[in-house]
């Protein structure tokens, strides 16, 4: 039994991966273009809402309330879902969830399953577990299909193939769908996916979905989507298994009135996404006659235990913070080494792993605050990033030089005289490294800082020095 | 050995320092200062709804309340359709002569081979151009309005509310049956964020606004 987030524990440090990826100009172009388009669309449909701030506030308060009473709401959901004919399973970690799901598929002697986009399944490496058991999973979301056929990794939580352009997608489809010809027009590529998947939708007997919302008082599950692959998977097969992180619970159906306004506008810049499916247990003569929900912890209760970082779990996975992040827009999602990239990934990934892995992710940010500003549930990501940096340092996992530098800074900042002396010393020491007022390469262990940024040199005169001189000259 | 269920619930209680008894009062006190009702006159509300549908690329037909059939005929002619699937309880009066209408019941393969489907709806939301299907005798099981490539949907003017909260309020009454909300034909922007209309759901959606 173990808790993990995809392969994040084995991923290289963010700074190392980022350095390599920013050299890929095609990737940077693709990411900048795609995030630019979503940002523009989002801004238009958010600006037209006179009550956007109030919706964010309510979304935040609802989620905070759920976290305070999560035990109650989970039990309420279980009771209502069971009463409606569903079966609820609980999984402490990734391995346990995979075991439950593989067991359910095997109980039906199924060799194939169709899947609706679920990042949570990537978190627990469900496809690997299915394949190990001889079960073939078919991803049905277009972007997920591109990632799966390309033997690639998702780079965005809403648009996982955002790092690919049409020429690359055409090549993947030609190879993997055994097509003799295909243009690179998005319409033709989408049509190819339609044909490729249609036969599977009508034939494969078991589907696996995630959930955007699980409604406690009715036991209903809601899936938000655009392509219709979600509708296919949740309503055509005989058996449906929904993998639901325990933080996806909302108290009542009524609460959808908040999230169904903020999620589509934040995620894809649409007033409403083309399709929402909401179902409750099993319905005679309509859709799957066997329905399972797997409630997943996998580190979430650990996050809950940290009061200052708890609101990480409020996330509704809209991806707006990725699109807004100046760091993500340069590096793309793969640099984060996690299925959860961008600012939310930088706080969620290490916490789910009890801060034992991915410790460089809280540093993958300039703390500019753009993520907080666009978050539809007002998660204060910059504050949590700083909090987590503190935890990394406390654990003694911070860089040695940084810890020494912090000690030196604490000493120098103790008194104005010490600061003055340190500054004078610095002005002399920096001479060999300074060019045009900029330091691009510091020596020794300090080069970790300048490896990814330039440092302005200490000016010849500080503000305090200038002030003192001015007072003397003007006699003020 | 404790079960996963007990252990997870225990972890939550440990993390949160035990349950408090103020849950209901706390939930009731959540601020909801967003717009919960619309402010538009009926005609402006319907205009907004139609504008949103057109924005999604749907074709909109206007029908008198008591003669839906005339618009069904018009839509089917425009799309060159000879036959459509229909739900079990769709009113006979909506069906024009000269076309074939099949009551629901066929297998997925037969639905797949059909030219399209005609349904009614439970309600619609003007602000977002959303049509809500309550899967029942009038709106059919889910497969029927999903597998065919063409969906013709009848919306009565009296079924249109302005805001999402007003729509959710009405949907609360039938949460026990499956619900699908539709805002335009299926779409994707997964390739370079270029919007492509029509992936797996019906690629064409036409709406008859009656009354």
XYZ file of C-alpha atoms in Angstrom:
687
model
C 0.000 0.000 0.000
C 1.386 3.398 -0.810
C 0.570 6.979 -1.579
C 2.027 8.522 -4.729
C 1.293 11.184 -7.335
C 2.028 9.737 -10.768
C 5.791 9.462 -11.061
C 6.469 12.736 -9.251
C 8.691 11.074 -6.640
C 11.193 10.152 -9.359
C 10.964 13.401 -11.326
C 14.020 15.654 -11.650
C 14.149 18.927 -9.737
C 11.945 21.635 -11.255
C 14.889 23.915 -11.987
C 16.729 21.147 -13.845
C 13.715 20.082 -15.912
C 12.738 23.690 -16.622
C 16.205 24.575 -17.854
C 16.011 21.811 -20.435
C 12.416 22.504 -21.490
C 12.734 26.254 -22.027
C 15.246 25.475 -24.776
C 12.455 23.750 -26.737
C 11.203 26.730 -28.726
C 8.374 24.780 -30.385
C 7.013 23.710 -27.006
C 7.245 27.246 -25.626
C 5.469 28.595 -28.668
C 2.657 26.011 -28.351
C 2.184 26.665 -24.630
C 2.263 30.449 -24.940
C -0.177 30.403 -27.821
C -2.697 28.090 -26.147
C -2.601 29.762 -22.731
C -2.857 33.154 -24.428
C -6.049 32.122 -26.209
C -7.715 30.778 -23.038
C -6.715 33.834 -20.996
C -8.315 36.170 -23.487
C -11.552 34.166 -23.650
C -11.701 33.874 -19.881
C -11.219 37.597 -19.366
C -14.175 38.405 -21.641
C -16.682 36.067 -19.970
C -15.479 36.907 -16.445
C -15.631 40.653 -17.011
C -19.264 40.436 -18.128
C -20.268 39.006 -14.725
C -21.227 41.789 -12.295
C -21.242 39.298 -9.416
C -17.978 37.463 -10.166
C -16.404 38.495 -6.878
C -19.442 37.310 -4.919
C -19.429 33.959 -6.745
C -15.749 33.458 -5.904
C -16.416 34.347 -2.289
C -19.305 31.891 -2.025
C -17.327 29.143 -3.763
C -14.502 29.670 -1.297
C -16.830 29.618 1.705
C -18.680 26.493 0.540
C -15.413 24.615 0.053
C -14.026 25.744 3.405
C -17.238 24.628 5.048
C -17.026 21.200 3.391
C -13.465 20.706 4.639
C -14.540 21.483 8.205
C -17.269 18.830 8.016
C -15.815 16.450 5.472
C -16.455 13.345 7.566
C -20.161 14.172 7.813
C -20.570 14.974 4.112
C -18.725 11.842 2.959
C -20.974 9.659 5.066
C -24.033 11.529 3.845
C -22.930 11.027 0.242
C -22.315 7.325 0.827
C -25.759 6.857 2.318
C -27.603 8.697 -0.464
C -25.616 7.072 -3.289
C -26.144 3.612 -1.801
C -29.873 4.232 -1.378
C -30.046 5.115 -5.092
C -28.465 1.810 -6.089
C -24.766 2.759 -6.199
C -21.927 1.038 -4.338
C -19.378 3.167 -2.468
C -15.786 2.000 -1.912
C -13.091 3.723 0.149
C -9.418 3.781 -0.764
C -6.716 4.966 1.635
C -4.120 5.330 -1.101
C -3.347 4.870 -4.782
C -2.570 1.164 -4.594
C -5.782 0.412 -2.733
C -7.862 2.358 -5.293
C -6.183 0.579 -8.191
C -6.826 -2.778 -6.532
C -10.524 -1.995 -6.114
C -10.950 -0.812 -9.700
C -8.985 -3.652 -11.300
C -11.006 -6.109 -9.193
C -14.310 -4.610 -10.369
C -13.269 -4.761 -14.030
C -12.078 -8.350 -13.636
C -15.323 -9.352 -11.924
C -17.007 -8.582 -15.260
C -14.372 -10.454 -17.263
C -13.766 -7.242 -19.201
C -10.511 -6.910 -21.145
C -11.099 -3.281 -22.150
C -12.402 -0.139 -20.439
C -13.286 3.312 -21.789
C -12.199 6.294 -19.717
C -13.448 9.848 -19.335
C -10.738 12.356 -18.556
C -9.749 11.964 -14.918
C -6.521 13.497 -13.654
C -7.068 11.568 -10.442
C -6.577 8.319 -12.383
C -3.235 9.664 -13.618
C -2.384 10.550 -10.028
C -2.831 6.900 -8.981
C -1.308 5.526 -12.234
C -4.506 3.593 -12.915
C -3.663 2.849 -16.551
C -0.436 1.150 -15.505
C -2.350 -1.000 -13.011
C -5.004 -1.901 -15.592
C -2.437 -2.836 -18.215
C -0.529 -4.943 -15.698
C -3.765 -6.891 -15.203
C -4.183 -7.387 -18.950
C -6.907 -4.719 -19.306
C -6.651 -2.133 -22.099
C -7.804 1.377 -21.121
C -8.982 3.696 -23.904
C -8.755 7.407 -23.128
C -11.697 9.144 -24.807
C -11.070 12.840 -24.185
C -9.384 14.139 -27.329
C -6.400 15.610 -25.497
C -6.018 12.516 -23.329
C -6.165 10.375 -26.463
C -3.380 12.465 -28.021
C -1.302 11.996 -24.863
C -2.028 8.265 -24.662
C -1.368 7.486 -28.329
C 1.736 9.685 -28.282
C 3.028 7.795 -25.225
C 3.369 11.217 -23.674
C 2.530 12.848 -20.341
C -0.231 15.398 -19.660
C 1.041 18.969 -19.385
C -2.124 20.810 -18.293
C -4.993 19.768 -16.041
C -7.738 20.908 -18.442
C -6.054 20.665 -21.851
C -3.447 17.920 -21.304
C -2.075 18.021 -24.872
C -1.683 21.779 -24.953
C 2.026 21.362 -25.651
C 1.328 19.688 -29.021
C 0.545 21.470 -32.277
C -1.611 20.185 -35.132
C 1.305 18.787 -37.156
C 2.507 16.725 -34.199
C -1.042 15.458 -33.516
C -1.500 14.499 -37.161
C 1.672 12.416 -37.061
C 0.559 10.609 -33.878
C -2.895 9.820 -35.297
C -1.502 8.628 -38.637
C 0.851 6.253 -36.818
C -1.449 4.919 -34.141
C -4.843 4.821 -35.873
C -3.453 3.091 -38.957
C -4.709 5.778 -41.313
C -3.307 6.185 -44.807
C -4.020 9.885 -45.019
C -5.094 12.688 -42.734
C -4.838 16.470 -42.948
C -3.674 18.623 -40.054
C -6.922 20.624 -39.908
C -8.345 20.494 -36.341
C -11.769 19.508 -37.804
C -10.269 16.479 -39.561
C -8.233 15.469 -36.530
C -11.348 15.626 -34.322
C -13.308 13.639 -36.919
C -10.614 10.947 -36.925
C -10.946 10.656 -33.144
C -14.733 10.408 -33.508
C -14.479 7.457 -35.866
C -11.715 5.771 -33.847
C -13.674 5.942 -30.580
C -17.286 5.498 -31.739
C -17.044 1.732 -32.091
C -15.493 1.521 -28.598
C -18.258 3.612 -27.007
C -20.887 1.253 -28.419
C -19.050 -1.960 -27.535
C -16.888 -1.699 -24.392
C -18.924 -2.777 -21.324
C -17.090 -0.930 -18.518
C -16.324 2.791 -18.178
C -14.195 4.685 -15.685
C -14.813 8.351 -14.955
C -13.679 10.972 -12.521
C -16.054 13.502 -10.996
C -16.123 17.269 -10.881
C -18.597 17.271 -8.025
C -20.110 14.649 -5.739
C -23.258 15.955 -4.087
C -23.648 14.861 -0.467
C -27.354 15.342 0.136
C -28.518 13.604 -3.051
C -25.677 11.136 -3.666
C -25.361 12.477 -7.222
C -22.209 12.772 -9.298
C -21.573 15.569 -11.819
C -19.201 15.410 -14.794
C -18.437 18.625 -16.676
C -17.205 18.275 -20.268
C -17.301 19.514 -23.851
C -16.905 16.716 -26.353
C -19.652 14.255 -25.446
C -17.145 11.513 -24.613
C -18.180 11.938 -20.991
C -21.848 11.439 -21.841
C -20.936 8.348 -23.872
C -18.934 6.775 -21.054
C -21.353 7.491 -18.238
C -24.498 6.454 -20.121
C -23.701 3.643 -22.607
C -21.712 0.874 -20.834
C -23.246 -1.681 -18.479
C -20.877 -0.833 -15.622
C -19.617 2.577 -14.510
C -16.849 3.201 -11.972
C -16.262 6.784 -10.785
C -13.004 7.632 -9.047
C -13.631 10.566 -6.716
C -11.099 12.398 -4.531
C -12.663 12.981 -1.110
C -12.340 16.761 -1.610
C -14.807 16.721 -4.520
C -17.815 16.662 -2.185
C -20.224 19.612 -2.119
C -23.070 19.743 0.407
C -26.151 20.215 -1.780
C -27.369 20.211 -5.366
C -28.074 23.919 -4.876
C -24.325 24.584 -4.534
C -23.918 23.731 -8.218
C -25.393 27.176 -8.912
C -22.050 28.636 -7.850
C -19.586 26.184 -9.371
C -21.406 25.689 -12.685
C -20.985 29.431 -13.181
C -17.360 29.777 -12.122
C -15.859 26.539 -13.483
C -16.602 26.823 -17.234
C -15.760 30.537 -17.375
C -12.446 29.913 -15.582
C -11.489 26.703 -17.366
C -12.231 27.276 -21.032
C -13.617 30.800 -21.189
C -17.121 29.568 -21.949
C -20.324 30.818 -20.325
C -21.288 27.179 -20.042
C -19.452 24.109 -21.255
C -21.363 22.107 -23.889
C -22.342 19.242 -21.580
C -22.906 18.540 -17.899
C -24.075 15.103 -16.799
C -25.575 14.620 -13.363
C -26.743 11.193 -12.253
C -27.806 9.539 -9.036
C -27.081 5.878 -8.476
C -28.656 3.568 -11.014
C -31.689 4.345 -13.204
C -33.747 1.399 -14.477
C -33.711 1.165 -18.306
C -31.263 4.039 -18.691
C -27.510 3.718 -18.668
C -25.251 1.533 -16.518
C -27.090 -0.884 -14.276
C -24.082 -1.182 -11.992
C -22.460 1.938 -10.549
C -19.451 2.168 -8.241
C -17.876 5.171 -6.564
C -14.315 4.889 -5.259
C -13.623 7.598 -2.663
C -9.889 8.313 -2.627
C -7.738 9.735 0.158
C -4.156 9.273 -1.159
C -2.633 12.011 0.981
C -5.606 14.358 1.047
C -6.225 13.941 4.767
C -2.567 14.917 5.320
C -3.220 18.199 3.483
C -6.301 18.699 5.614
C -4.155 18.502 8.743
C -2.163 21.624 7.816
C -4.368 24.564 8.714
C -2.352 27.049 6.663
C -2.360 24.960 3.500
C -5.710 23.203 3.858
C -7.438 25.341 1.219
C -5.290 23.605 -1.418
C -8.101 21.019 -1.379
C -10.676 23.636 -2.421
C -9.376 23.410 -5.998
C -12.011 22.656 -8.658
C -9.334 21.950 -11.321
C -10.179 24.783 -13.716
C -6.570 25.361 -14.735
C -6.891 29.175 -14.714
C -3.816 29.477 -12.478
C -1.706 27.552 -14.999
C -2.772 29.836 -17.835
C -2.085 32.939 -15.749
C 1.315 31.836 -14.411
C 4.361 33.507 -15.993
C 6.496 30.521 -14.965
C 4.145 27.865 -16.389
C 3.815 29.850 -19.604
C 7.576 29.605 -20.138
C 8.225 26.030 -19.043
C 4.979 24.202 -19.857
C 3.627 21.491 -17.608
C 6.236 18.746 -17.919
C 8.820 20.691 -15.914
C 6.703 20.127 -12.791
C 7.180 16.360 -13.055
C 3.622 15.840 -11.803
C 0.187 15.207 -13.283
C -0.718 18.434 -11.483
C 1.334 21.224 -13.062
C 1.396 24.982 -12.613
C 0.799 26.895 -9.391
C -1.832 24.502 -8.027
C 0.420 21.562 -8.870
C 3.314 23.256 -7.110
C 1.353 23.293 -3.846
C -0.713 20.106 -4.255
C 1.966 17.674 -5.449
C 4.440 17.970 -2.548
C 1.664 18.039 0.051
C 0.002 14.864 -1.221
C 3.401 13.218 -0.776
C 3.754 14.478 2.819
C 6.466 16.944 1.661
C 8.814 13.993 1.154
C 9.132 14.468 -2.609
C 8.860 17.315 -5.141
C 10.369 19.776 -2.664
C 11.571 22.076 -5.436
C 8.011 22.737 -6.647
C 7.169 25.416 -4.049
C 10.093 27.358 -5.563
C 8.643 27.134 -9.093
C 7.030 30.537 -8.758
C 7.893 34.219 -8.708
C 5.091 34.811 -6.154
C 3.557 37.402 -8.476
C 0.033 36.548 -7.308
C -1.593 36.129 -10.747
C -2.777 32.639 -9.732
C -4.616 33.943 -6.666
C -6.273 36.676 -8.673
C -7.839 34.273 -11.202
C -8.687 31.437 -8.805
C -12.482 30.896 -8.798
C -12.408 29.611 -5.225
C -9.839 32.135 -3.974
C -7.045 29.764 -2.977
C -4.210 31.964 -1.735
C -1.554 30.052 -3.662
C 1.328 32.539 -3.096
C 0.830 32.390 0.658
C 0.767 28.592 0.618
C 3.894 28.499 -1.575
C 5.757 30.568 1.011
C 4.384 28.399 3.815
C 5.572 25.251 2.033
C 8.997 26.765 1.362
C 9.194 27.246 5.101
C 8.367 23.584 5.612
C 11.021 22.507 3.112
C 13.629 24.597 4.941
C 12.438 23.343 8.356
C 12.865 19.769 7.206
C 16.454 20.688 6.378
C 15.766 19.946 2.722
C 16.474 23.499 1.585
C 19.688 24.201 -0.314
C 22.703 24.491 2.055
C 23.863 27.775 0.559
C 20.402 29.260 0.952
C 20.336 28.364 4.635
C 23.781 29.947 5.105
C 22.710 33.018 3.148
C 19.613 33.387 5.320
C 21.753 33.192 8.457
C 24.093 35.836 7.061
C 21.142 38.029 6.134
C 19.685 37.674 9.628
C 23.013 38.839 11.070
C 23.397 41.773 8.676
C 19.834 42.989 9.146
C 20.197 43.036 12.925
C 21.342 46.722 12.976
C 21.772 49.588 10.474
C 25.501 49.621 11.159
C 25.882 45.952 10.278
C 23.855 46.422 7.111
C 26.037 49.369 6.132
C 29.206 47.373 6.643
C 27.816 44.408 4.691
C 26.868 46.694 1.820
C 30.311 48.269 1.618
C 31.893 44.838 1.664
C 29.516 43.671 -1.049
C 30.325 46.615 -3.315
C 33.963 45.614 -3.315
C 33.317 41.861 -3.583
C 30.945 42.183 -6.526
C 33.351 44.025 -8.841
C 34.732 40.956 -10.681
C 31.179 39.643 -11.368
C 29.420 42.833 -12.419
C 28.791 43.948 -15.972
C 26.572 46.948 -16.813
C 25.139 46.913 -13.304
C 24.039 43.282 -13.609
C 25.494 40.169 -11.998
C 24.894 37.138 -14.206
C 27.211 34.611 -12.578
C 27.913 34.391 -8.862
C 30.763 32.159 -7.705
C 30.655 28.971 -5.654
C 27.370 27.686 -4.304
C 25.736 31.054 -4.983
C 25.558 30.267 -8.695
C 22.326 28.364 -8.021
C 20.656 31.745 -7.665
C 22.117 33.323 -10.798
C 21.668 30.172 -12.882
C 18.055 31.146 -13.492
C 18.064 34.907 -12.947
C 20.179 38.020 -13.140
C 20.951 39.978 -10.011
C 21.137 43.763 -10.007
C 24.494 44.825 -8.559
C 24.533 46.741 -5.273
C 24.402 50.397 -6.377
C 27.308 52.696 -5.569
C 25.064 54.722 -3.302
C 22.164 53.403 -1.244
C 18.996 55.357 -0.537
C 20.041 55.830 3.071
C 23.439 57.135 2.028
C 21.858 59.488 -0.482
C 19.430 60.734 2.170
C 22.185 61.452 4.677
C 24.239 63.257 2.019
C 21.191 65.300 0.933
C 20.523 66.358 4.504
C 24.114 67.466 4.851
C 24.167 69.371 1.562
C 20.851 71.162 1.968
C 21.328 71.605 5.698
C 17.815 70.270 6.334
C -8.123 -4.410 11.429
C -9.979 -1.214 10.714
C -11.577 -0.726 7.326
C -10.437 1.894 4.833
C -13.688 3.730 5.479
C -13.183 3.958 9.235
C -9.556 4.891 8.828
C -10.191 7.719 6.367
C -12.994 9.142 8.522
C -10.700 8.880 11.544
C -7.879 10.686 9.709
C -10.301 13.496 8.826
C -11.463 13.852 12.432
C -7.851 13.874 13.619
C -6.911 16.504 11.055
C -9.838 18.761 11.841
C -9.861 18.276 15.589
C -13.210 16.526 15.758
C -16.589 17.492 14.391
C -18.293 20.637 15.576
C -21.991 20.743 16.200
C -22.626 23.943 14.256
C -22.707 22.440 10.759
C -26.250 23.383 9.766
C -26.056 26.927 11.095
C -22.658 27.357 9.487
C -23.929 26.161 6.111
C -26.921 28.495 6.318
C -24.585 31.409 7.062
C -22.483 30.973 3.889
C -22.707 34.329 2.087
C -24.545 34.136 -1.224
C -24.506 37.677 -2.481
C -24.386 36.735 -6.164
C -27.388 37.224 -8.446
C -29.960 34.557 -7.746
C -32.793 35.908 -9.855
C -32.919 37.555 -13.244
C -33.966 41.110 -14.001
C -34.929 40.981 -17.681
C -38.412 41.350 -19.171
C -39.686 38.191 -20.872
C -38.968 39.408 -24.393
C -35.415 40.491 -23.527
C -34.817 37.185 -21.757
C -35.902 35.220 -24.833
C -33.786 37.435 -27.076
C -30.776 36.704 -24.885
C -31.486 32.965 -25.050
C -31.713 33.035 -28.837
C -28.531 35.120 -29.100
C -26.666 32.556 -27.010
C -27.960 29.665 -29.143
C -26.902 31.420 -32.333
C -23.530 32.091 -30.738
C -23.139 28.307 -30.310
C -24.017 27.761 -33.962
C -27.483 26.321 -33.396
C -30.274 27.168 -35.822
C -33.338 28.587 -34.067
C -36.914 28.230 -35.369
C -39.794 30.180 -33.874
C -43.095 28.312 -33.603
C -46.526 29.303 -32.352
C -47.218 27.535 -29.055
C -49.895 25.291 -30.536
C -48.159 24.444 -33.797
C -44.760 22.951 -33.174
C -45.174 20.612 -36.151
C -44.789 23.436 -38.661
C -41.284 24.174 -37.383
C -40.352 20.514 -37.167
C -41.213 20.243 -40.859
C -39.163 23.352 -41.655
C -36.116 22.105 -39.747
C -36.205 18.610 -41.248
C -36.539 20.017 -44.755
C -33.616 22.382 -44.194
C -31.455 19.499 -42.980
C -32.750 17.061 -45.629
C -33.896 14.509 -43.027
C -36.584 11.905 -43.792
C -36.869 10.212 -40.409
C -36.157 10.868 -36.753
C -36.157 8.950 -33.480
C -38.553 10.229 -30.823
C -39.042 9.545 -27.102
C -41.954 7.409 -25.958
C -44.174 10.248 -24.738
C -43.496 12.932 -27.321
C -46.832 14.587 -28.262
C -48.281 13.239 -31.502
C -49.322 16.778 -32.495
C -45.675 17.851 -32.891
C -45.079 15.426 -35.734
C -45.693 16.701 -39.273
C -46.953 14.339 -41.984
C -44.603 13.132 -44.663
C -41.752 12.040 -42.357
C -41.009 8.848 -40.467
C -40.830 9.007 -36.683
C -39.636 6.021 -34.670
C -40.532 5.660 -31.006
C -37.530 4.917 -28.787
C -36.600 1.353 -28.003
C -34.074 0.300 -30.625
C -30.575 -0.934 -29.787
C -27.524 1.363 -29.731
C -26.667 0.179 -33.228
C -30.089 1.171 -34.533
C -29.849 4.539 -32.797
C -26.413 4.947 -34.372
C -27.900 4.315 -37.814
C -30.680 6.904 -37.362
C -30.759 10.307 -39.017
C -31.347 12.178 -35.782
C -33.564 12.673 -32.770
C -36.388 15.019 -31.747
C -36.932 15.694 -28.004
C -38.479 18.220 -25.690
C -36.673 19.586 -22.626
C -37.262 20.304 -18.939
C -36.116 23.921 -18.910
C -33.608 26.301 -20.448
C -31.289 29.010 -19.117
C -31.004 32.200 -21.168
C -27.787 33.654 -19.715
C -25.746 30.641 -20.801
C -27.875 29.258 -23.653
C -28.264 26.017 -21.735
C -30.962 23.410 -22.424
C -31.704 20.951 -19.621
C -32.834 17.407 -20.395
C -34.549 15.447 -17.664
C -34.229 11.896 -18.895
C -37.771 10.628 -18.734
C -40.567 9.717 -21.066
C -40.509 13.076 -22.890
C -36.765 13.463 -23.172
C -35.886 9.787 -23.551
C -33.083 7.773 -22.059
C -29.670 9.344 -22.402
C -28.439 7.330 -25.375
C -31.202 8.623 -27.624
C -30.167 12.285 -27.576
C -26.467 11.414 -27.600
C -25.631 8.857 -30.274
C -27.377 10.424 -33.315
C -25.507 13.157 -35.157
C -28.511 15.520 -35.222
C -30.593 16.775 -32.287
C -33.726 18.854 -32.772
C -35.014 20.156 -29.432
C -38.298 21.859 -28.607
C -38.171 24.586 -25.937
C -41.287 26.442 -24.820
C -40.856 30.122 -24.010
C -42.415 29.472 -20.611
C -39.584 27.033 -19.821
C -36.835 29.642 -20.174
C -35.362 31.168 -17.005
C -32.724 33.889 -17.055
C -29.970 32.824 -14.645
C -28.127 29.652 -13.672
C -29.364 29.767 -10.030
C -32.980 29.917 -11.253
C -32.293 26.877 -13.448
C -30.672 24.926 -10.614
C -33.643 25.742 -8.404
C -35.957 24.007 -10.894
C -33.575 21.079 -11.476
C -33.578 20.307 -7.754
C -37.067 18.863 -8.183
C -35.895 15.976 -10.390
C -32.400 15.186 -9.183
C -33.410 11.509 -8.826
C -33.438 11.025 -12.624
C -30.398 11.521 -14.885
C -29.901 15.115 -16.039
C -27.979 16.364 -19.059
C -27.381 20.051 -19.694
C -26.552 21.064 -23.242
C -24.990 24.338 -24.357
C -24.574 24.030 -28.087
C -23.268 21.070 -30.061
C -20.350 19.048 -28.723
C -17.063 20.846 -29.143
C -13.383 20.686 -28.410
C -10.547 23.154 -28.258
C -7.934 20.531 -27.471
C -6.002 21.171 -30.676
C -4.205 24.508 -30.396
C -7.243 25.950 -28.606
C -9.015 26.101 -31.971
C -12.695 25.487 -31.385
C -13.994 22.526 -33.387
C -17.724 21.953 -33.378
C -18.869 18.389 -33.062
C -16.781 15.619 -31.601
C -18.755 12.764 -30.056
C -22.162 14.186 -29.220
C -24.555 15.390 -31.948
C -22.624 17.656 -34.290
C -25.704 19.635 -35.177
C -28.203 21.089 -32.685
C -31.338 22.905 -33.839
C -33.827 24.476 -31.457
C -37.521 25.191 -31.887
C -38.600 28.004 -29.565
C -42.345 27.674 -29.158
C -44.780 30.275 -27.847
